[in-house]
Short mmCIF file of C-alpha atoms in Angstrom, two decimals:
data_model
loop_
_atom_site.label_atom_id
_atom_site.label_comp_id
_atom_site.label_asym_id
_atom_site.label_seq_id
_atom_site.Cartn_x
_atom_site.Cartn_y
_atom_site.Cartn_z
CA MET I 1 33.85 102.85 174.53
CA SER I 2 36.85 100.58 174.10
CA GLY I 3 36.35 97.02 172.93
CA PRO I 4 37.37 93.80 174.67
CA SER I 5 41.00 93.08 175.38
CA HIS I 6 43.13 90.05 176.09
CA ILE I 7 43.44 89.01 179.71
CA ASP I 8 46.49 90.23 181.61
CA SER I 9 49.04 87.50 180.87
CA TYR I 10 52.67 87.22 179.89
CA TYR I 11 51.56 86.30 176.39
CA ALA I 12 49.43 89.42 175.97
CA ALA I 13 52.23 91.58 177.36
CA SER I 14 54.70 90.13 174.84
CA ALA I 15 52.36 89.99 171.83
CA ASN I 16 53.96 91.10 168.57
CA ASP I 17 50.71 92.28 166.99
CA LYS I 18 48.56 94.54 169.16
CA LYS I 19 46.44 95.85 166.27
CA VAL I 20 42.70 95.85 166.92
CA ARG I 21 40.64 94.54 164.02
CA PRO I 22 37.34 96.27 163.14
CA LYS I 23 33.92 95.21 164.33
CA LEU I 24 31.55 93.64 161.81
CA GLU I 25 29.01 96.13 160.49
CA GLY I 26 26.55 95.61 157.68
CA GLU I 27 26.37 92.57 155.38
CA HIS I 28 29.34 90.68 154.01
CA GLN I 29 29.38 87.71 151.65
CA CYS I 30 32.02 84.99 151.43
CA ASP I 31 32.62 81.34 150.65
CA VAL I 32 33.25 80.33 154.27
CA CYS I 33 32.50 82.11 157.54
CA VAL I 34 34.56 80.88 160.49
CA VAL I 35 33.30 81.62 164.00
CA GLY I 36 36.22 81.85 166.43
CA ALA I 37 39.74 83.20 165.92
CA GLY I 38 41.71 80.67 167.93
CA PHE I 39 43.96 77.94 166.59
CA THR I 40 41.12 75.89 165.06
CA GLY I 41 39.41 78.85 163.43
CA ILE I 42 42.51 80.57 162.12
CA SER I 43 44.04 77.30 160.92
CA THR I 44 40.84 76.47 159.04
CA ALA I 45 40.58 79.95 157.56
CA LEU I 46 44.24 80.04 156.53
CA SER I 47 44.02 76.57 154.96
CA LEU I 48 41.03 77.71 152.90
CA ALA I 49 42.54 81.07 151.94
CA GLU I 50 45.65 79.26 150.69
CA ARG I 51 43.31 77.47 148.29
CA GLY I 52 41.74 80.68 147.03
CA LYS I 53 38.56 80.70 149.13
CA ARG I 54 36.99 83.95 150.31
CA VAL I 55 37.00 83.68 154.10
CA VAL I 56 35.57 85.85 156.87
CA VAL I 57 36.45 85.15 160.52
CA LEU I 58 34.23 86.41 163.34
CA GLU I 59 35.79 86.72 166.79
CA GLY I 60 33.68 87.69 169.77
CA THR I 61 36.60 89.29 171.60
CA ARG I 62 40.19 89.31 170.33
CA ILE I 63 42.26 86.92 168.20
CA GLY I 64 43.55 84.16 170.48
CA PHE I 65 41.47 85.37 173.43
CA GLY I 66 40.69 81.84 174.65
CA ALA I 67 42.89 78.78 175.15
CA SER I 68 44.90 79.49 171.98
CA GLY I 69 46.38 82.62 173.55
CA ARG I 70 46.66 81.37 177.15
CA ASN I 71 47.92 77.76 177.06
CA GLY I 72 51.24 76.31 178.17
CA GLY I 73 52.71 76.76 174.70
CA GLN I 74 53.84 73.16 174.41
CA ILE I 75 53.89 71.29 171.11
CA VAL I 76 52.97 67.79 172.31
CA ASN I 77 52.38 65.02 169.79
CA SER I 78 49.47 62.54 169.56
CA PHE I 79 46.10 62.84 171.30
CA ASN I 80 44.83 62.78 174.88
CA ARG I 81 44.00 59.13 174.24
CA ASP I 82 47.02 57.55 172.62
CA ILE I 83 47.01 55.33 169.54
CA ASP I 84 46.89 52.03 171.45
CA TYR I 85 43.71 53.08 173.30
CA ILE I 86 42.16 54.33 170.06
CA THR I 87 42.93 51.01 168.35
CA ARG I 88 41.44 48.94 171.18
CA THR I 89 38.33 51.10 171.37
CA TYR I 90 37.57 51.88 167.74
CA GLY I 91 39.29 49.09 165.82
CA GLU I 92 42.46 48.51 163.87
CA ASP I 93 41.43 50.53 160.81
CA ILE I 94 40.68 53.71 162.75
CA GLY I 95 43.74 53.13 164.91
CA GLN I 96 46.01 53.02 161.87
CA LYS I 97 44.42 56.14 160.36
CA MET I 98 44.67 58.05 163.64
CA GLY I 99 48.27 56.89 163.95
CA ARG I 100 49.05 58.56 160.63
CA MET I 101 47.56 61.81 161.92
CA ALA I 102 48.95 61.75 165.46
CA PHE I 103 52.16 63.58 164.59
CA ALA I 104 51.03 65.75 161.69
CA GLY I 105 50.01 68.77 163.78
CA SER I 106 53.52 69.51 165.02
CA GLU I 107 54.90 69.32 161.49
CA LEU I 108 52.20 71.69 160.25
CA ILE I 109 53.05 74.23 162.96
CA ARG I 110 56.71 74.20 161.96
CA GLU I 111 55.85 74.50 158.29
CA ARG I 112 53.64 77.53 158.93
CA ILE I 113 56.22 79.24 161.15
CA LYS I 114 58.80 78.85 158.39
CA LYS I 115 56.50 79.67 155.47
CA TYR I 116 55.11 82.85 157.00
CA ASN I 117 58.17 83.85 159.02
CA ILE I 118 56.24 83.87 162.30
CA ASP I 119 58.16 85.17 165.30
CA CYS I 120 56.87 83.05 168.19
CA ASP I 121 60.00 81.90 170.08
CA VAL I 122 59.83 78.37 168.68
CA LYS I 123 62.15 75.84 170.32
CA HIS I 124 62.38 72.12 169.57
CA GLY I 125 62.07 69.23 172.00
CA ASN I 126 59.83 68.27 174.91
CA VAL I 127 60.27 65.90 177.84
CA PHE I 128 57.63 63.68 179.42
CA ALA I 129 58.73 63.34 183.05
CA ALA I 130 57.78 60.28 185.11
CA CYS I 131 57.02 60.94 188.78
CA ASN I 132 57.26 57.23 189.71
CA LYS I 133 58.41 53.88 188.35
CA LYS I 134 54.96 52.96 187.02
CA GLN I 135 54.89 56.11 184.87
CA PHE I 136 58.41 55.38 183.64
CA GLU I 137 57.31 51.91 182.48
CA ASP I 138 54.39 53.58 180.67
CA LEU I 139 56.85 55.87 178.89
CA LYS I 140 58.78 52.84 177.67
CA SER I 141 55.53 51.59 176.12
CA LYS I 142 54.80 55.02 174.62
CA LYS I 143 58.21 55.04 172.94
CA ALA I 144 57.60 51.62 171.38
CA LEU I 145 54.08 52.61 170.33
CA TRP I 146 55.11 55.83 168.63
CA GLU I 147 58.05 54.21 166.89
CA ALA I 148 55.72 51.52 165.55
CA HIS I 149 53.74 54.33 163.91
CA GLY I 150 56.82 55.91 162.37
CA HIS I 151 57.53 58.61 164.94
CA ASN I 152 61.22 58.45 165.81
CA ASP I 153 63.76 60.82 167.37
CA LEU I 154 62.73 59.62 170.83
CA GLU I 155 65.09 58.96 173.72
CA LEU I 156 64.34 57.23 177.00
CA LEU I 157 65.85 59.07 179.97
CA SER I 158 66.90 57.41 183.22
CA ALA I 159 66.47 59.01 186.64
CA SER I 160 70.00 60.38 186.31
CA SER I 161 70.01 61.35 182.63
CA ILE I 162 66.77 63.31 182.93
CA GLN I 163 68.70 65.69 185.18
CA ASP I 164 70.70 66.68 182.11
CA HIS I 165 67.47 68.36 180.98
CA ILE I 166 65.68 69.27 184.23
CA GLY I 167 67.38 70.71 187.29
CA SER I 168 65.33 68.66 189.72
CA ASP I 169 65.68 65.28 191.43
CA ARG I 170 61.90 64.80 191.46
CA TYR I 171 61.64 62.44 188.51
CA ALA I 172 62.11 58.69 188.07
CA GLY I 173 62.95 59.05 184.40
CA GLY I 174 61.45 60.44 181.24
CA LEU I 175 61.01 60.39 177.49
CA LEU I 176 62.51 63.02 175.22
CA ASP I 177 60.61 63.77 172.01
CA ARG I 178 62.86 65.89 169.83
CA LYS I 179 59.96 66.51 167.45
CA GLY I 180 57.96 68.18 170.19
CA GLY I 181 58.70 71.72 171.27
CA HIS I 182 57.27 74.98 172.52
CA ILE I 183 56.19 78.40 171.29
CA GLN I 184 54.66 81.67 172.44
CA PRO I 185 51.11 80.59 171.55
CA LEU I 186 49.46 83.99 171.20
CA ASN I 187 52.16 85.12 168.78
CA LEU I 188 51.69 81.88 166.83
CA VAL I 189 47.98 82.49 166.30
CA LEU I 190 48.51 86.20 165.62
CA GLY I 191 51.19 85.37 163.05
CA GLN I 192 48.83 83.02 161.24
CA ALA I 193 46.09 85.65 161.39
CA GLN I 194 48.42 88.07 159.63
CA ALA I 195 49.17 85.38 157.04
CA LEU I 196 45.43 84.95 156.49
CA GLU I 197 44.99 88.68 155.97
CA SER I 198 47.87 88.69 153.48
CA LEU I 199 45.79 86.22 151.44
CA SER I 200 42.74 88.54 151.52
CA GLY I 201 41.07 86.84 154.45
CA ILE I 202 39.07 89.18 156.69
CA ILE I 203 38.95 89.07 160.50
CA PHE I 204 36.41 90.98 162.57
CA GLU I 205 36.98 91.30 166.31
CA ASP I 206 34.47 92.27 169.01
CA SER I 207 31.89 90.59 166.75
CA LYS I 208 30.22 87.86 168.76
CA ALA I 209 28.01 85.55 166.69
CA ILE I 210 24.60 85.57 168.34
CA ARG I 211 22.69 83.44 165.84
CA ILE I 212 23.28 81.14 162.90
CA GLU I 213 20.50 80.86 160.33
CA GLN I 214 20.99 77.58 158.53
CA GLY I 215 20.32 77.24 154.84
CA THR I 216 22.06 77.56 151.51
CA PRO I 217 23.60 80.04 151.93
CA ALA I 218 23.77 80.27 155.72
CA LYS I 219 23.80 83.49 157.72
CA VAL I 220 25.85 84.30 160.81
CA VAL I 221 24.33 87.22 162.69
CA THR I 222 26.14 89.55 165.09
CA GLU I 223 24.87 92.59 166.94
CA HIS I 224 25.74 94.97 164.13
CA GLY I 225 26.01 92.84 161.02
CA VAL I 226 25.60 89.58 159.16
CA VAL I 227 27.85 87.32 157.13
CA VAL I 228 26.26 85.34 154.30
CA ALA I 229 28.31 82.25 153.47
CA ASP I 230 28.10 79.00 151.54
CA THR I 231 29.65 77.21 154.53
CA VAL I 232 30.02 78.01 158.23
CA VAL I 233 32.65 76.59 160.59
CA VAL I 234 32.08 76.97 164.33
CA ALA I 235 35.37 76.89 166.23
CA GLY I 236 34.45 78.44 169.58
CA ASN I 237 35.61 75.46 171.64
CA ALA I 238 35.22 76.37 175.35
CA TYR I 239 33.77 79.78 174.46
CA LEU I 240 30.68 78.86 172.42
CA LEU I 241 28.49 80.63 174.98
CA GLY I 242 25.18 79.15 173.88
CA LEU I 243 25.59 79.58 170.13
CA ILE I 244 24.88 75.91 169.31
CA PRO I 245 23.48 74.23 172.44
CA GLU I 246 23.42 70.74 170.90
CA VAL I 247 27.18 70.97 170.34
CA GLU I 248 27.99 72.78 173.56
CA LYS I 249 26.36 70.13 175.77
CA LYS I 250 28.70 67.45 174.43
CA ALA I 251 31.75 68.80 176.28
CA MET I 252 32.75 70.58 179.48
CA PRO I 253 34.90 73.70 179.87
CA CYS I 254 37.81 73.27 182.26
CA GLY I 255 40.28 75.82 183.59
CA THR I 256 44.03 75.63 183.84
CA LYS I 257 46.35 78.00 185.69
CA MET I 258 49.81 79.43 184.96
CA VAL I 259 52.41 81.79 186.36
CA ALA I 260 55.44 83.43 184.78
CA THR I 261 58.41 84.48 186.87
CA LYS I 262 60.50 87.57 186.40
CA ILE I 263 63.28 87.30 183.80
CA LEU I 264 65.84 84.97 185.33
CA PRO I 265 69.63 85.23 185.21
CA GLU I 266 71.13 83.07 182.48
CA GLU I 267 72.90 80.83 184.98
CA LEU I 268 69.60 80.12 186.73
CA GLN I 269 67.89 79.38 183.41
CA GLN I 270 70.69 76.93 182.68
CA GLN I 271 70.24 75.31 186.06
CA LEU I 272 66.46 74.91 185.58
CA LEU I 273 66.33 73.58 182.01
CA PRO I 274 69.86 73.10 180.64
CA THR I 275 68.75 72.01 177.16
CA GLY I 276 65.80 74.39 176.88
CA TYR I 277 63.23 71.63 176.34
CA CYS I 278 59.73 72.08 177.73
CA VAL I 279 58.45 69.55 180.25
CA GLU I 280 55.19 67.97 181.28
CA ASP I 281 54.89 65.31 183.95
CA CYS I 282 52.83 62.14 183.63
CA ASN I 283 50.31 62.72 186.42
CA TYR I 284 46.58 62.75 185.66
CA LEU I 285 46.44 66.40 186.74
CA LEU I 286 49.81 67.23 185.31
CA ASP I 287 52.31 70.04 185.83
CA TYR I 288 54.02 71.60 182.81
CA PHE I 289 56.77 74.17 182.50
CA ARG I 290 59.25 75.78 180.14
CA LEU I 291 61.40 78.85 179.65
CA SER I 292 59.99 81.77 177.70
CA GLY I 293 61.90 83.46 174.91
CA ASP I 294 63.06 86.19 177.27
CA GLY I 295 64.11 83.82 180.06
CA ARG I 296 61.15 83.48 182.42
CA LEU I 297 59.97 80.20 183.86
CA ILE I 298 56.37 79.57 182.84
CA TYR I 299 54.82 77.00 185.17
CA GLY I 300 51.27 75.64 185.00
CA GLY I 301 49.16 72.88 186.40
CA GLY I 302 45.92 71.71 187.91
CA THR I 303 42.46 71.63 186.41
CA SER I 304 39.27 73.37 187.50
CA TYR I 305 36.33 71.35 186.21
CA GLY I 306 33.53 73.54 184.95
CA ALA I 307 35.94 76.41 184.19
CA ARG I 308 35.66 78.07 187.59
CA GLU I 309 37.89 81.11 187.85
CA PRO I 310 40.33 80.57 190.76
CA GLY I 311 40.90 83.61 192.93
CA LYS I 312 44.53 83.12 193.92
CA ILE I 313 46.42 81.53 191.07
CA GLU I 314 49.88 82.23 192.43
CA GLN I 315 49.04 80.54 195.73
CA LEU I 316 47.83 77.47 193.83
CA ILE I 317 50.72 77.14 191.37
CA VAL I 318 53.81 78.34 193.21
CA PRO I 319 53.77 75.39 195.69
CA LYS I 320 53.79 73.06 192.67
CA MET I 321 56.70 74.98 191.17
CA LEU I 322 58.64 74.84 194.45
CA LYS I 323 58.06 71.10 194.75
CA THR I 324 59.94 70.78 191.46
CA PHE I 325 62.42 73.62 191.97
CA PRO I 326 62.79 74.40 195.71
CA TYR I 327 65.61 76.85 195.00
CA LEU I 328 63.12 79.26 193.35
CA LYS I 329 61.49 80.15 196.68
CA ASP I 330 62.59 83.80 196.53
CA VAL I 331 61.89 84.35 192.82
CA LYS I 332 59.27 87.00 192.01
CA ILE I 333 56.16 86.11 189.98
CA ASP I 334 55.40 88.77 187.36
CA PHE I 335 52.27 87.26 185.75
CA GLU I 336 49.48 84.88 186.69
CA TRP I 337 46.54 83.89 184.53
CA THR I 338 44.01 81.20 183.76
CA GLY I 339 42.13 80.02 180.70
CA ASN I 340 39.56 77.48 179.62
CA PHE I 341 40.02 74.41 177.48
CA LEU I 342 37.29 71.93 176.51
CA LEU I 343 37.14 68.39 177.82
CA THR I 344 35.11 65.61 176.19
CA LEU I 345 33.84 62.48 177.90
CA LEU I 346 35.89 60.18 175.66
CA ARG I 347 38.87 62.60 175.66
CA MET I 348 38.84 62.69 171.86
CA PRO I 349 38.16 65.70 169.61
CA GLN I 350 34.57 66.12 168.50
CA VAL I 351 34.03 66.91 164.83
CA GLY I 352 30.80 67.01 162.87
CA CYS I 353 28.42 68.75 160.50
CA ILE I 354 24.90 69.96 161.19
CA GLY I 355 22.86 69.88 158.01
CA ASP I 356 24.93 70.22 154.86
CA ASN I 357 27.15 73.20 155.58
CA LEU I 358 27.56 73.92 159.31
CA PHE I 359 30.78 72.28 160.51
CA TYR I 360 32.17 72.26 164.03
CA ALA I 361 35.29 71.02 165.83
CA GLN I 362 35.99 71.12 169.54
CA GLY I 363 37.21 69.31 172.64
CA TYR I 364 40.91 68.56 172.24
CA SER I 365 41.04 67.72 175.97
CA GLY I 366 44.39 69.30 176.71
CA HIS I 367 46.13 68.48 173.39
CA GLY I 368 44.86 71.47 171.46
CA VAL I 369 48.02 73.12 170.21
CA THR I 370 48.86 70.42 167.67
CA ASN I 371 45.42 68.92 167.09
CA SER I 372 43.65 72.21 166.45
CA HIS I 373 46.13 73.14 163.75
CA LEU I 374 45.70 69.79 162.04
CA MET I 375 41.92 70.05 162.39
CA GLY I 376 41.93 73.26 160.40
CA VAL I 377 43.41 71.44 157.41
CA ILE I 378 41.03 68.50 157.87
CA LEU I 379 38.00 70.83 157.92
CA ALA I 380 39.28 72.68 154.85
CA ASP I 381 39.66 69.34 153.07
CA ALA I 382 36.13 68.32 154.03
CA ILE I 383 34.64 71.61 152.82
CA GLU I 384 36.31 71.02 149.47
CA GLY I 385 34.93 67.49 149.28
CA ASP I 386 37.79 65.36 150.65
CA ARG I 387 36.33 63.84 153.82
CA GLU I 388 38.70 60.93 154.33
CA ARG I 389 40.37 62.23 157.49
CA TYR I 390 37.30 64.16 158.61
CA ASP I 391 35.22 60.97 158.54
CA VAL I 392 37.65 59.24 160.89
CA PHE I 393 36.98 61.80 163.62
CA ALA I 394 33.30 62.23 162.76
CA SER I 395 32.70 58.48 163.07
CA MET I 396 33.58 58.49 166.77
CA PRO I 397 30.66 58.75 169.21
CA GLN I 398 30.09 62.05 170.99
CA TYR I 399 28.48 61.62 174.40
CA PRO I 400 27.48 64.33 176.86
CA PHE I 401 28.88 64.14 180.36
CA PRO I 402 26.59 62.27 182.77
CA GLY I 403 24.61 64.41 185.17
CA GLY I 404 23.89 67.29 182.81
CA ARG I 405 25.07 70.85 183.50
CA MET I 406 24.34 70.58 187.25
CA LEU I 407 26.12 67.32 188.09
CA ARG I 408 28.78 66.86 185.41
CA VAL I 409 31.39 68.77 187.43
CA PRO I 410 31.10 66.77 190.68
CA TYR I 411 30.83 63.47 188.77
CA THR I 412 33.99 64.26 186.80
CA ALA I 413 35.84 65.40 189.91
CA ILE I 414 34.95 62.13 191.65
CA GLY I 415 36.29 60.17 188.70
CA ALA I 416 39.46 62.27 188.62
CA SER I 417 40.11 61.62 192.32
CA TYR I 418 40.62 57.93 191.53
CA TYR I 419 43.44 58.70 189.09
CA ILE I 420 44.95 61.32 191.37
CA MET I 421 45.16 58.71 194.13
CA ARG I 422 46.80 56.25 191.73
CA ASP I 423 49.43 58.88 190.89
CA LYS I 424 50.14 59.43 194.57
CA LEU I 425 50.45 55.70 195.20
CA GLY I 426 52.48 55.10 192.04
CA ILE I 427 50.16 52.36 190.74
#
């Protein structure tokens, strides 16, 4: 019987590494066992292996099966809640410390791509596109905020100058972040997995963790084997599937949807995105889009609270795409897919430790590409005794969504409707 496979997506179809890793059988011993082979898990494992630790990664399906291999592929700086909100809510000290970390994830991604020669179609630059004047004023504030925390290479774009980057008259202006960018995300995580293996790290696929036995050492049990480790890191994010209920209840899986067109003629690519930067708009339920390495338009948007699987993705996303680019009405869609990310009530990542040696990190709330990579280094630091940055995240409260499993989805949807209406009214 064949094992699990990636979902049918453009990313899976264009994956550089299609090798299937073995299933865990028998007992293995290591310094650190990481549960989950997405960005958080692989970044943590690679950070530890670079320091000489013996690391075993357990993946229930395939490397990058979840959000890490299905997302929009955009390298977007900072957090879901920006530094000004963090400072107001948690105080000046935490605000300053978070400000120093807000832009580190994108730098780490670039360093790893260069260090390990990862082929993932990396391109620099992203544009935040304002759909109304209120959003454009907010982007002016974002520029000043980021520059105050040392993040430069930003350019404010007027309603006319944004059309130098986006072939649409939909936007009231924008903000260009030249230190943002985009990648083929599945190839990024697969490239780092190969780097981990080159440093003697071991990855087992089709090896779902079904139980963790805490202690010193701890044991992670799968159907056919067990890993005995001094430390365990749980990095399942939206795919924990009951492994640690007390962690899982603190956040809510949400779905996002994407399509990829056929390969477009070069002149049409140039018309769509002349400078090749990726784009996300500033709506609460935002649209995001970019060109792939082989010249397709990848367009995504919308959120399904509770991670419901939509039945007709193309019918949901194409109208959004045509609102931005009406001249694509006859362009064929080659791929459509969805994937789950994890939303927290406070929209901040949740990081913690159960007992002395069971760490977890989850809930990047839509900013996972950069933050998950950084979190891997932060967790590796904490495991080795340096908890300075870890303690900043761990000090933040972690609340479950109101209403429990039954009512959290409708409650969240009701709250979201308020912000959606504000976007429509431009207030």
